[in-house]
Short mmCIF file of C-alpha atoms and ligand atoms in Angstrom, two decimals:
data_model
loop_
_atom_site.label_atom_id
_atom_site.label_comp_id
_atom_site.label_asym_id
_atom_site.label_seq_id
_atom_site.Cartn_x
_atom_site.Cartn_y
_atom_site.Cartn_z
CA MET C 1486 -12.15 19.17 18.86
CA ILE C 1487 -12.34 18.87 22.78
CA LEU C 1488 -14.58 16.84 24.27
CA THR C 1489 -15.41 16.77 28.21
CA GLY C 1490 -17.62 14.73 30.48
CA HIS C 1491 -18.19 13.00 33.65
CA LEU C 1492 -17.95 9.33 34.80
CA SER C 1493 -19.62 8.28 38.15
CA THR C 1494 -19.75 5.39 40.17
CA SER C 1495 -23.23 4.54 38.85
CA ASP C 1496 -21.60 4.45 35.37
CA LYS C 1497 -19.19 1.98 36.63
CA ALA C 1498 -21.96 -0.15 38.41
CA ARG C 1499 -23.74 -0.39 34.92
CA SER C 1500 -20.73 -1.41 32.95
CA ASP C 1501 -16.73 -1.01 33.27
CA TYR C 1502 -16.62 0.41 29.65
CA ALA C 1503 -17.88 3.70 28.57
CA TYR C 1504 -18.15 4.67 24.86
CA ILE C 1505 -17.33 8.57 23.76
CA PRO C 1506 -18.94 8.88 20.28
CA PHE C 1507 -17.56 11.41 18.05
CA ASP C 1508 -17.49 12.25 14.24
CA VAL C 1509 -14.85 12.10 11.69
CA PRO C 1510 -15.21 13.94 8.53
CA ALA C 1511 -13.75 12.82 5.17
CA GLY C 1512 -10.31 13.25 3.88
CA ILE C 1513 -8.71 12.66 7.19
CA VAL C 1514 -5.31 10.46 7.35
CA ARG C 1515 -4.11 10.78 10.62
CA LEU C 1516 -6.20 10.95 14.31
CA ASP C 1517 -4.33 12.20 17.27
CA ILE C 1518 -5.88 11.64 20.64
CA ARG C 1519 -5.19 12.86 24.16
CA TYR C 1520 -6.96 12.66 27.22
CA SER C 1521 -6.70 13.75 30.90
CA ILE C 1522 -8.80 12.96 33.94
CA SER C 1523 -9.22 14.21 37.18
CA HIS C 1524 -7.76 13.17 40.68
CA PRO C 1525 -5.48 10.50 38.88
CA ARG C 1526 -4.37 7.57 41.15
CA ASP C 1527 -0.81 7.13 41.68
CA ALA C 1528 0.02 4.34 39.23
CA ALA C 1529 2.46 2.84 41.69
CA ASP C 1530 -0.27 2.14 44.76
CA LEU C 1531 -3.02 0.07 43.33
CA ARG C 1532 -5.03 0.43 46.37
CA GLY C 1533 -4.69 4.26 46.73
CA GLU C 1534 -7.60 6.60 46.21
CA GLY C 1535 -8.33 8.40 42.70
CA ASN C 1536 -9.17 7.52 39.02
CA THR C 1537 -7.55 5.13 36.92
CA ILE C 1538 -9.03 5.00 33.51
CA ASP C 1539 -8.12 2.93 30.58
CA ILE C 1540 -8.52 3.80 26.73
CA GLY C 1541 -8.90 2.25 23.38
CA ILE C 1542 -10.96 3.37 20.15
CA PHE C 1543 -12.97 1.75 17.56
CA ASP C 1544 -13.76 2.97 13.97
CA PRO C 1545 -17.15 3.04 12.56
CA ARG C 1546 -17.27 -0.40 11.37
CA GLY C 1547 -18.69 -0.95 14.94
CA HIS C 1548 -18.07 -1.98 18.66
CA GLU C 1549 -20.49 -4.24 19.37
CA PHE C 1550 -19.58 -6.83 21.87
CA GLY C 1551 -18.09 -10.08 20.50
CA THR C 1552 -17.33 -9.11 16.63
CA GLY C 1553 -14.86 -6.06 17.50
CA ARG C 1554 -15.19 -5.53 13.72
CA GLY C 1555 -13.76 -1.79 14.66
CA PHE C 1556 -11.35 -2.51 16.94
CA ARG C 1557 -8.09 -0.08 16.19
CA GLY C 1558 -6.36 -0.41 19.35
CA TRP C 1559 -6.32 -0.37 23.29
CA SER C 1560 -3.34 1.24 25.65
CA GLY C 1561 -4.88 0.84 28.93
CA SER C 1562 -3.80 3.67 31.41
CA ASP C 1563 0.01 3.16 30.10
CA ARG C 1564 -0.36 6.15 27.54
CA ASP C 1565 -2.08 9.52 27.93
CA ARG C 1566 -1.98 10.00 23.83
CA PHE C 1567 -1.86 7.88 20.73
CA PHE C 1568 -2.25 8.44 17.17
CA ILE C 1569 -3.44 6.26 14.24
CA ALA C 1570 -2.33 7.01 10.71
CA GLU C 1571 -2.88 5.22 7.50
CA ASP C 1572 0.63 3.73 7.71
CA ALA C 1573 1.73 3.99 11.28
CA ALA C 1574 0.21 3.96 14.68
CA THR C 1575 1.18 4.11 18.28
CA PRO C 1576 2.25 0.88 19.56
CA GLY C 1577 -1.25 -0.71 20.66
CA TYR C 1578 -3.28 0.86 17.72
CA LEU C 1579 -3.58 -0.47 14.21
CA ALA C 1580 -2.63 1.82 11.37
CA GLY C 1581 -4.94 1.99 8.40
CA PRO C 1582 -7.58 4.08 7.02
CA ILE C 1583 -9.51 6.71 8.99
CA GLN C 1584 -12.74 6.10 7.82
CA PRO C 1585 -15.29 8.97 7.73
CA GLY C 1586 -18.35 8.36 10.28
CA GLU C 1587 -18.56 7.95 13.95
CA TRP C 1588 -15.91 6.46 16.03
CA HIS C 1589 -15.94 5.54 19.84
CA VAL C 1590 -13.40 6.36 22.54
CA ILE C 1591 -13.78 3.33 24.83
CA PHE C 1592 -13.03 4.15 28.32
CA GLY C 1593 -12.24 1.19 30.77
CA LEU C 1594 -13.67 2.27 34.00
CA TYR C 1595 -10.53 0.35 36.35
CA HIS C 1596 -11.08 2.51 39.30
CA LEU C 1597 -13.16 5.71 40.25
CA ALA C 1598 -12.77 7.82 43.17
CA GLU C 1599 -15.86 8.26 45.18
CA GLU C 1600 -16.68 11.53 43.51
CA GLY C 1601 -16.24 10.37 39.88
CA CYS C 1602 -14.23 11.21 37.30
CA ASP C 1603 -13.92 14.33 34.95
CA TYR C 1604 -12.34 13.22 31.54
CA GLN C 1605 -11.16 15.57 28.72
CA LEU C 1606 -10.60 14.36 25.13
CA GLU C 1607 -8.68 16.39 22.69
CA ILE C 1608 -9.00 15.08 19.15
CA GLU C 1609 -7.08 15.99 16.08
CA PHE C 1610 -7.59 15.60 12.57
CA THR C 1611 -5.00 15.58 9.92
CA PRO C 1612 -6.57 15.96 6.20
CA GLY C 1613 -4.62 14.85 3.32
CA PRO C 1614 -4.76 12.75 0.35
CA SER C 1615 -5.11 9.10 1.00
CA THR C 1616 -2.14 6.94 -0.38
CA LEU C 1617 -4.13 3.61 0.58
CA THR C 1618 -5.78 1.19 -1.66
CA ALA C 1619 -7.77 -1.01 0.69
CA ALA C 1620 -10.58 0.22 2.34
CA ASP C 1621 -10.11 -1.99 5.56
CA PRO C 1622 -6.82 -2.16 8.15
CA PRO C 1623 -5.24 -5.36 7.80
CA THR C 1624 -6.75 -8.60 8.96
CA LEU C 1625 -4.21 -10.67 11.49
CA PRO C 1626 -1.42 -12.32 9.35
CA GLY C 1627 -1.65 -16.19 9.41
CA PHE C 1628 0.43 -18.42 11.59
CA GLN C 1629 4.08 -18.35 11.08
CA PRO C 1630 5.52 -21.47 9.37
CA ALA C 1631 6.86 -24.28 11.07
CA LEU C 1632 10.53 -24.18 12.19
CA ASN C 1633 10.47 -27.97 12.13
CA ASP C 1634 8.20 -31.11 11.30
CA THR C 1635 10.15 -33.35 14.02
CA PRO C 1636 8.12 -34.58 17.07
CA GLY C 1637 9.77 -33.63 20.39
CA TRP C 1638 10.07 -31.53 23.52
CA VAL C 1639 10.24 -28.07 22.86
CA ARG C 1640 10.44 -25.00 25.44
CA GLY C 1641 8.87 -21.77 25.59
CA ASP C 1642 7.59 -19.01 27.61
CA LEU C 1643 3.69 -18.42 27.35
CA GLN C 1644 3.22 -15.06 29.01
CA CYS C 1645 5.17 -11.73 28.04
CA HIS C 1646 4.81 -8.02 27.06
CA THR C 1647 6.30 -5.59 24.69
CA GLN C 1648 5.62 -1.79 24.28
CA HIS C 1649 2.18 -2.78 22.54
CA SER C 1650 0.99 -2.93 26.09
CA ASP C 1651 2.59 -1.90 29.32
CA ALA C 1652 6.15 -2.91 28.68
CA LYS C 1653 9.09 -0.91 27.44
CA GLY C 1654 10.83 -2.71 24.82
CA SER C 1655 10.09 -3.70 21.25
CA LEU C 1656 9.24 -6.81 19.73
CA ASP C 1657 12.60 -7.05 18.09
CA THR C 1658 14.40 -6.35 21.32
CA LEU C 1659 12.31 -9.20 23.12
CA LEU C 1660 13.32 -11.46 20.49
CA ALA C 1661 16.76 -10.44 20.79
CA THR C 1662 16.40 -11.53 24.53
CA ALA C 1663 14.78 -15.03 23.75
CA ARG C 1664 17.41 -16.04 21.41
CA THR C 1665 20.14 -15.50 23.84
CA ARG C 1666 17.95 -17.32 26.29
CA GLY C 1667 17.10 -20.16 23.69
CA LEU C 1668 13.54 -20.62 23.77
CA ASP C 1669 12.12 -22.69 20.95
CA PHE C 1670 8.45 -20.78 21.14
CA LEU C 1671 7.45 -17.64 22.61
CA ALA C 1672 3.65 -16.39 23.30
CA VAL C 1673 3.65 -12.74 23.22
CA THR C 1674 0.55 -11.79 25.36
CA ASP C 1675 0.13 -8.07 25.18
CA HIS C 1676 -2.87 -6.89 27.07
CA ASN C 1677 -6.28 -6.42 24.90
CA THR C 1678 -4.70 -5.84 21.77
CA VAL C 1679 -3.62 -7.46 18.41
CA SER C 1680 -1.02 -4.71 17.21
CA HIS C 1681 1.98 -6.69 17.98
CA ILE C 1682 1.04 -9.49 15.81
CA HIS C 1683 1.04 -7.38 12.73
CA GLU C 1684 4.90 -7.39 13.67
CA PHE C 1685 5.23 -11.28 13.38
CA PRO C 1686 5.51 -11.65 9.46
CA ALA C 1687 9.10 -10.16 9.41
CA GLN C 1688 10.19 -12.69 12.01
CA ALA C 1689 9.23 -15.58 10.19
CA GLY C 1690 11.54 -18.56 9.88
CA GLN C 1691 13.39 -17.83 12.94
CA ARG C 1692 13.59 -19.00 16.43
CA PRO C 1693 11.53 -18.49 18.60
CA LEU C 1694 8.42 -19.42 17.16
CA LEU C 1695 5.94 -16.89 17.69
CA ILE C 1696 2.66 -17.81 19.00
CA PRO C 1697 0.16 -15.15 18.21
CA ALA C 1698 -1.60 -14.46 21.57
CA THR C 1699 -3.45 -11.67 23.82
CA GLU C 1700 -4.11 -11.20 27.29
CA VAL C 1701 -7.49 -10.67 28.15
CA THR C 1702 -7.13 -8.34 30.73
CA THR C 1703 -10.20 -7.24 32.91
CA TYR C 1704 -10.78 -5.75 36.26
CA ALA C 1705 -11.47 -9.09 37.52
CA GLY C 1706 -9.33 -11.51 36.08
CA HIS C 1707 -6.47 -12.05 33.24
CA MET C 1708 -6.78 -14.69 30.95
CA ASN C 1709 -4.15 -15.49 27.89
CA VAL C 1710 -5.74 -16.76 24.47
CA TRP C 1711 -3.41 -18.45 22.56
CA GLY C 1712 -3.75 -18.93 18.59
CA LEU C 1713 -5.54 -16.08 17.73
CA ARG C 1714 -6.59 -15.91 14.15
CA ALA C 1715 -8.44 -12.67 14.69
CA TRP C 1716 -9.33 -9.65 17.46
CA GLN C 1717 -10.09 -11.26 20.55
CA GLU C 1718 -13.00 -10.07 22.78
CA PHE C 1719 -12.22 -8.64 25.91
CA ARG C 1720 -14.36 -6.35 27.49
CA CYS C 1721 -16.19 -8.16 30.48
CA SER C 1722 -17.37 -6.32 33.51
CA ALA C 1723 -16.21 -7.51 36.83
CA ALA C 1724 -17.98 -10.65 38.10
CA ASP C 1725 -19.99 -10.89 34.77
CA ARG C 1726 -19.71 -14.58 34.35
CA VAL C 1727 -22.01 -14.59 31.28
CA ALA C 1728 -19.91 -12.11 29.27
CA MET C 1729 -16.69 -14.10 30.14
CA ARG C 1730 -18.14 -17.39 29.25
CA ALA C 1731 -18.99 -15.64 25.47
CA ILE C 1732 -15.34 -14.56 25.57
CA ILE C 1733 -14.14 -18.06 26.07
CA ASP C 1734 -16.72 -19.59 23.64
CA LEU C 1735 -15.57 -16.64 21.13
CA ALA C 1736 -11.84 -17.77 21.47
CA HIS C 1737 -12.76 -21.46 21.32
CA ALA C 1738 -14.62 -20.70 17.86
CA GLN C 1739 -11.38 -19.29 16.44
CA GLY C 1740 -9.40 -22.36 17.68
CA GLY C 1741 -7.89 -20.61 20.62
CA LEU C 1742 -6.67 -22.02 23.85
CA CYS C 1743 -7.72 -20.46 27.04
CA SER C 1744 -5.67 -19.74 30.11
CA VAL C 1745 -6.48 -18.36 33.44
CA ASN C 1746 -3.59 -16.10 34.50
CA HIS C 1747 -1.97 -15.97 37.94
CA PRO C 1748 -4.94 -16.85 40.17
CA LYS C 1749 -3.03 -15.67 43.28
CA THR C 1750 -3.16 -12.65 45.88
CA ASP C 1751 -2.26 -9.47 43.86
CA GLY C 1752 -1.90 -11.76 40.48
CA PRO C 1753 -4.51 -10.13 40.16
CA PRO C 1754 -6.58 -12.97 40.90
CA TRP C 1755 -9.28 -14.84 38.88
CA GLU C 1756 -13.09 -13.61 40.20
CA TYR C 1757 -15.38 -15.42 37.61
CA GLY C 1758 -15.02 -18.79 38.96
CA ASP C 1759 -14.98 -21.94 37.14
CA LEU C 1760 -15.71 -21.67 33.61
CA PRO C 1761 -14.60 -23.89 30.39
CA TYR C 1762 -10.96 -22.60 30.06
CA ASP C 1763 -8.35 -25.22 29.15
CA CYS C 1764 -5.62 -24.14 31.11
CA VAL C 1765 -4.25 -22.45 34.41
CA GLU C 1766 -1.00 -20.54 34.85
CA ALA C 1767 -0.11 -22.39 38.16
CA TRP C 1768 3.40 -20.74 37.97
CA GLN C 1769 3.65 -17.44 37.41
CA ALA C 1770 7.28 -15.58 37.55
CA PRO C 1771 9.73 -17.21 39.98
CA TRP C 1772 8.04 -19.67 42.38
CA PRO C 1773 8.21 -17.62 45.85
CA PHE C 1774 5.71 -14.99 44.00
CA ARG C 1775 2.61 -16.61 45.94
CA ASN C 1776 2.45 -19.50 43.56
CA GLU C 1777 1.67 -21.90 46.06
CA GLU C 1778 -1.78 -19.88 45.75
CA SER C 1779 -1.79 -20.84 41.93
CA LEU C 1780 -0.91 -24.25 42.63
CA ALA C 1781 -3.60 -24.67 45.19
CA PHE C 1782 -6.04 -23.05 42.84
CA TRP C 1783 -5.00 -25.64 40.07
CA ASP C 1784 -5.24 -28.82 42.62
CA ALA C 1785 -8.84 -27.58 43.62
CA LEU C 1786 -10.02 -27.68 40.06
CA LEU C 1787 -8.37 -31.06 39.48
CA MET C 1788 -9.86 -32.40 42.81
CA ALA C 1789 -13.24 -31.41 41.48
CA GLY C 1790 -12.70 -33.47 38.41
CA ARG C 1791 -11.78 -30.71 35.76
CA ARG C 1792 -9.59 -31.71 33.16
CA VAL C 1793 -7.28 -28.29 33.26
CA ILE C 1794 -3.45 -28.30 32.17
CA ALA C 1795 -1.16 -26.30 34.22
CA VAL C 1796 1.44 -24.15 32.28
CA GLY C 1797 3.99 -21.41 33.40
CA GLY C 1798 4.70 -18.00 32.16
CA SER C 1799 7.23 -15.50 33.24
CA ASP C 1800 4.85 -12.39 32.66
CA TYR C 1801 8.05 -10.85 31.82
CA HIS C 1802 7.57 -6.95 30.91
CA GLN C 1803 10.84 -6.25 28.78
CA PRO C 1804 13.06 -3.27 29.39
CA LEU C 1805 14.49 -1.11 26.83
CA LEU C 1806 17.52 -3.31 26.36
CA PRO C 1807 17.95 -7.10 26.11
CA MET C 1808 18.44 -8.99 29.35
CA GLN C 1809 18.27 -5.90 31.57
CA GLY C 1810 14.90 -7.94 33.08
CA ARG C 1811 15.91 -8.06 37.00
CA PRO C 1812 14.72 -9.34 38.89
CA HIS C 1813 13.35 -12.18 37.02
CA LEU C 1814 14.16 -13.22 33.16
CA LEU C 1815 12.28 -14.53 30.14
CA GLY C 1816 11.91 -18.16 30.63
CA GLN C 1817 11.59 -18.16 34.56
CA PRO C 1818 9.51 -20.23 34.56
CA THR C 1819 9.87 -22.42 31.10
CA THR C 1820 7.29 -24.49 29.80
CA TRP C 1821 8.08 -27.81 27.86
CA VAL C 1822 5.65 -29.15 25.64
CA TYR C 1823 5.73 -32.33 23.56
CA ALA C 1824 4.74 -31.13 20.19
CA ASP C 1825 4.38 -32.76 16.96
CA ALA C 1826 6.13 -30.38 15.23
CA LEU C 1827 7.81 -26.97 16.00
CA SER C 1828 4.79 -25.01 14.45
CA VAL C 1829 1.94 -22.93 16.11
CA GLU C 1830 -0.44 -25.80 15.66
CA GLY C 1831 1.84 -28.45 17.13
CA VAL C 1832 2.53 -26.55 20.26
CA LEU C 1833 -1.03 -25.62 20.67
CA ALA C 1834 -2.08 -29.29 20.15
CA GLY C 1835 0.58 -30.52 22.80
CA LEU C 1836 -0.56 -28.16 25.28
CA ARG C 1837 -4.13 -28.93 24.49
CA ARG C 1838 -3.34 -32.80 25.41
CA GLY C 1839 -1.43 -31.84 28.23
CA HIS C 1840 1.79 -33.13 27.22
CA ALA C 1841 3.53 -30.52 29.21
CA CYS C 1842 5.72 -29.56 32.18
CA VAL C 1843 6.82 -26.64 34.01
CA SER C 1844 10.57 -25.84 34.91
CA ALA C 1845 12.02 -23.30 37.11
CA ASP C 1846 14.32 -22.15 34.17
CA ILE C 1847 15.17 -22.82 30.56
CA ASP C 1848 17.95 -25.14 31.79
CA GLY C 1849 16.31 -26.19 34.94
CA ALA C 1850 14.79 -29.69 36.06
CA ARG C 1851 12.23 -31.46 34.15
CA LEU C 1852 10.25 -34.42 34.78
CA ASP C 1853 7.71 -36.84 32.81
CA LEU C 1854 5.39 -39.04 34.25
CA ARG C 1855 3.65 -42.26 32.87
CA VAL C 1856 0.97 -44.42 34.27
CA PHE C 1857 0.04 -47.91 33.01
CA ASP C 1858 -3.70 -48.49 33.66
CA GLY C 1859 -3.53 -52.30 32.97
CA ALA C 1860 -4.00 -52.02 29.38
CA ASN C 1861 -2.03 -48.95 28.21
CA TRP C 1862 0.91 -46.55 29.48
CA ARG C 1863 -0.49 -43.04 29.68
CA GLU C 1864 1.60 -39.89 29.34
CA MET C 1865 1.04 -36.79 31.37
CA GLY C 1866 -2.38 -35.22 30.07
CA ASP C 1867 -3.80 -38.37 29.38
CA THR C 1868 -6.66 -40.45 31.07
CA ALA C 1869 -6.01 -43.54 32.47
CA ARG C 1870 -8.98 -45.98 33.25
CA PRO C 1871 -7.47 -48.58 35.39
CA PRO C 1872 -10.39 -51.48 35.75
CA THR C 1873 -8.96 -52.89 38.61
CA GLY C 1874 -8.06 -49.92 40.88
CA GLU C 1875 -4.40 -50.45 40.62
CA ILE C 1876 -2.06 -48.55 38.49
CA SER C 1877 1.97 -48.59 37.82
CA VAL C 1878 3.90 -45.49 38.05
CA THR C 1879 7.36 -44.56 36.36
CA CYS C 1880 8.86 -41.29 36.69
CA GLN C 1881 11.62 -39.72 35.11
CA VAL C 1882 13.47 -36.51 36.02
CA TRP C 1883 16.48 -34.68 34.25
CA ALA C 1884 18.90 -32.21 35.72
CA GLY C 1885 17.09 -32.55 38.86
CA ALA C 1886 19.86 -33.90 41.41
CA GLY C 1887 19.28 -32.65 44.60
CA GLY C 1888 15.67 -32.22 44.73
CA MET C 1889 13.04 -34.51 46.17
CA LEU C 1890 10.26 -35.89 44.07
CA ARG C 1891 6.79 -35.88 45.06
CA LEU C 1892 3.86 -37.89 43.79
CA ILE C 1893 0.21 -35.91 44.49
CA ALA C 1894 -2.77 -38.13 44.33
CA ASP C 1895 -6.13 -36.66 44.71
CA GLY C 1896 -4.36 -33.49 46.39
CA ALA C 1897 -2.29 -35.44 48.74
CA VAL C 1898 1.37 -36.67 48.85
CA ILE C 1899 1.39 -40.20 48.35
CA ALA C 1900 5.29 -40.82 47.66
CA GLU C 1901 8.55 -39.00 47.87
CA ALA C 1902 12.01 -40.09 46.79
CA PRO C 1903 15.28 -38.23 46.97
CA VAL C 1904 16.78 -37.25 42.93
CA ASP C 1905 20.53 -38.56 43.08
CA ALA C 1906 21.16 -38.05 39.64
CA ASP C 1907 20.60 -35.83 36.64
CA ASP C 1908 19.43 -38.52 34.68
CA TRP C 1909 17.02 -40.28 37.50
CA ARG C 1910 14.07 -42.83 37.13
CA ARG C 1911 11.88 -44.40 39.47
CA GLU C 1912 8.91 -47.04 39.23
CA TRP C 1913 6.50 -47.44 41.64
CA PRO C 1914 4.37 -50.82 40.46
CA ARG C 1915 0.91 -51.84 41.35
CA ILE C 1916 -0.15 -49.03 43.76
CA ALA C 1917 -3.52 -48.49 44.38
CA SER C 1918 -5.19 -45.99 42.09
CA PRO C 1919 -6.30 -42.40 43.06
CA VAL C 1920 -9.95 -41.38 42.06
CA ARG C 1921 -9.26 -38.08 39.93
CA TYR C 1922 -5.50 -37.87 38.88
CA LEU C 1923 -1.85 -38.28 39.51
CA ARG C 1924 0.88 -36.09 39.28
CA SER C 1925 4.43 -35.31 40.01
CA GLU C 1926 6.38 -32.12 41.29
CA LEU C 1927 10.23 -31.74 42.01
CA ILE C 1928 10.90 -29.54 45.11
CA ARG C 1929 14.04 -28.62 46.99
CA ARG C 1930 14.00 -26.96 50.70
CA ASN C 1931 14.37 -23.18 50.36
CA LEU C 1932 17.23 -22.43 52.73
CA LEU C 1933 16.96 -18.60 52.50
CA ILE C 1934 13.24 -18.09 53.24
CA GLY C 1935 12.37 -21.59 54.87
CA GLY C 1936 9.70 -23.62 53.20
CA TRP C 1937 10.21 -25.00 49.53
CA MET C 1938 11.03 -24.31 46.12
CA MET C 1939 9.26 -25.57 43.19
CA LEU C 1940 11.93 -27.21 40.59
CA ALA C 1941 9.73 -28.60 38.28
CA LEU C 1942 5.78 -29.18 37.83
CA GLY C 1943 4.33 -31.86 35.59
CA ASN C 1944 0.85 -32.23 34.40
CA PRO C 1945 -1.26 -35.15 35.70
CA VAL C 1946 -2.37 -38.42 34.47
CA PHE C 1947 -6.15 -37.95 34.93
CA ILE C 1948 -7.77 -40.92 36.23
CA ARG C 1949 -11.74 -42.04 35.36
CA ARG C 1950 -12.05 -45.28 37.52
CA GLY C 1951 -14.16 -47.59 36.08
CA ARG C 1952 -16.94 -48.66 38.66
CA GLN C 1953 -18.22 -52.08 38.99
CA VAL C 1954 -21.86 -52.44 38.46
CA GLY C 1955 -23.04 -56.06 38.65
CA PRO C 1956 -20.96 -58.20 36.07
CA THR C 1957 -20.20 -55.27 33.57
CA LEU C 1958 -17.70 -52.32 33.69
CA LYS C 1959 -19.27 -48.71 33.92
CA VAL C 1960 -16.88 -46.17 33.12
CA GLU C 1961 -17.74 -42.91 34.27
CA PRO C 1962 -17.53 -40.20 31.55
CA THR C 1963 -14.93 -37.57 31.23
ZN1 ZN X 880 -1.64 -10.44 33.98
#
C-alpha cells in the first residue's frame, strides 16, 4: 500500500502532529513501514531550510491525547523505516499483535519548508498464522527489585539514550559502560518511547539499578519523566502550555517525577514557562556547555519562591562500543542522591526530597549543606523556618581540594572559602537568614578558557521566613 499527501505550514500552525489513517486487514503478523519526504533538511544543520518530519504509530486501540492506548512506537527522524511483528520490532517500537482495523501513522512536524512537505508512505503487510495468545502488547514491566535496603548516598546518571531513540548502541552496551564507570543507578531516557523499558527485566538484580524513564521531546522543550509505570504522553504543540500542563499532571498521576532538561541555548531551551515540574537539569554534559545559562534558569525559579530540585544528566548518546563516548562520558555529570534504599522508589523519593548534589564526574568533588534554623538541622532540599532571622550553616566537601566553596543566598554570593583538604568542613554560625534559599557550590578557575568551572552543585535549603505579626508568629505557606 502506498499513501501520499502534503503537509503545509497551516497544518503545522494547527498542530505539530498529523495523523495518517490506514486499514490493516485480518491475518497480518508483521507490518513494515517506510517513508520519504520532499526537500529533507540536512540533519547536521538544524538552522537550515527544508523539512524534518518525525514518525511514530498507533494501533486501533486509539491515539487520543492522554490515554495513548494504541501507542506502538516512535523513532523521531532517526529512521526512514521500521517494522512491528508479533515477537520483534525495530528499536523504539513495541512488538505484539498486528490488530486488524484502523491504525494511524503519526507525523511530528518538527520543521517545514516554506512550500510545505510532500510525503510518501509505503506500508507492507505480511500475512500468516498468529502465534500469540494475548490480544494486547505487553504493558510496561514493574520496577526492578531493590539492589539493597541500606540508606546512603548513591550516584547515578539521570539522562542517557540508546538505539531505542537517537543513540547508536544497545541497552547492553550502555550498561557495560555504566558498570565500568561505577554507577549505582541509571535513568535511560529515550525520546518519546518506552520500548527500552521492556528490556529492563533481563537486567534485574545487577548494577546499575535502572530507572524507567522517557524524555518527553517536543519542538519547544524537553522534559525527563522518571518512574514510569505506563506509556507517557508527549504530544504537545510548541507553546501549548495547557497541553504541557496536562502532560505533567498525567506523569504525576502515575507517580512520575518531571524534570525540565537543558534549559539553555541549543539545549534546546524550554519555552513553556513555569509549570509544576519538580526538577531542573541545571547541569547537562560537561560544565562549559553553556550550563551557566541553565544555572541562571534554576536560580531565577528559586528567587521566585519555587521549590525546584537541581539535577544533572550527561545526555550521553552512546556509540556502538562501550566507552567510545568522546567528547564526554556517561556520568559527566553525576547526580548523588541520599536514598533510603537502592531501589527505584528510594532514588525517586530522595530526588523528590532534594537530598541531592551534582558532581562533575563519578569520582569528582561533592558537597553537603546543613542549616540550623533555631529548632532543627535542615538538609539540602528541606525547608528551614528560622523564627529569629538568623541561621547557622555547615558545609562539608569531599574530594574538592583546590576548589572554592561559595554560599549563594537569594541569588547572591554571601561567602567564599578556599577548600584545602579532601575532607573539608566549614561552619558559619549565626548569620542573617536569606528570604528564599541558601545553596552551596564548589568552583575552580578555568585556566584554559577563562571564567570558572563548576565542580559540585548542591541543592538549597529552602527558607520560609516567619513574619512577626503582632505578638504571634505567622509562617508563610510553602
Ligand atoms: Zn533533550
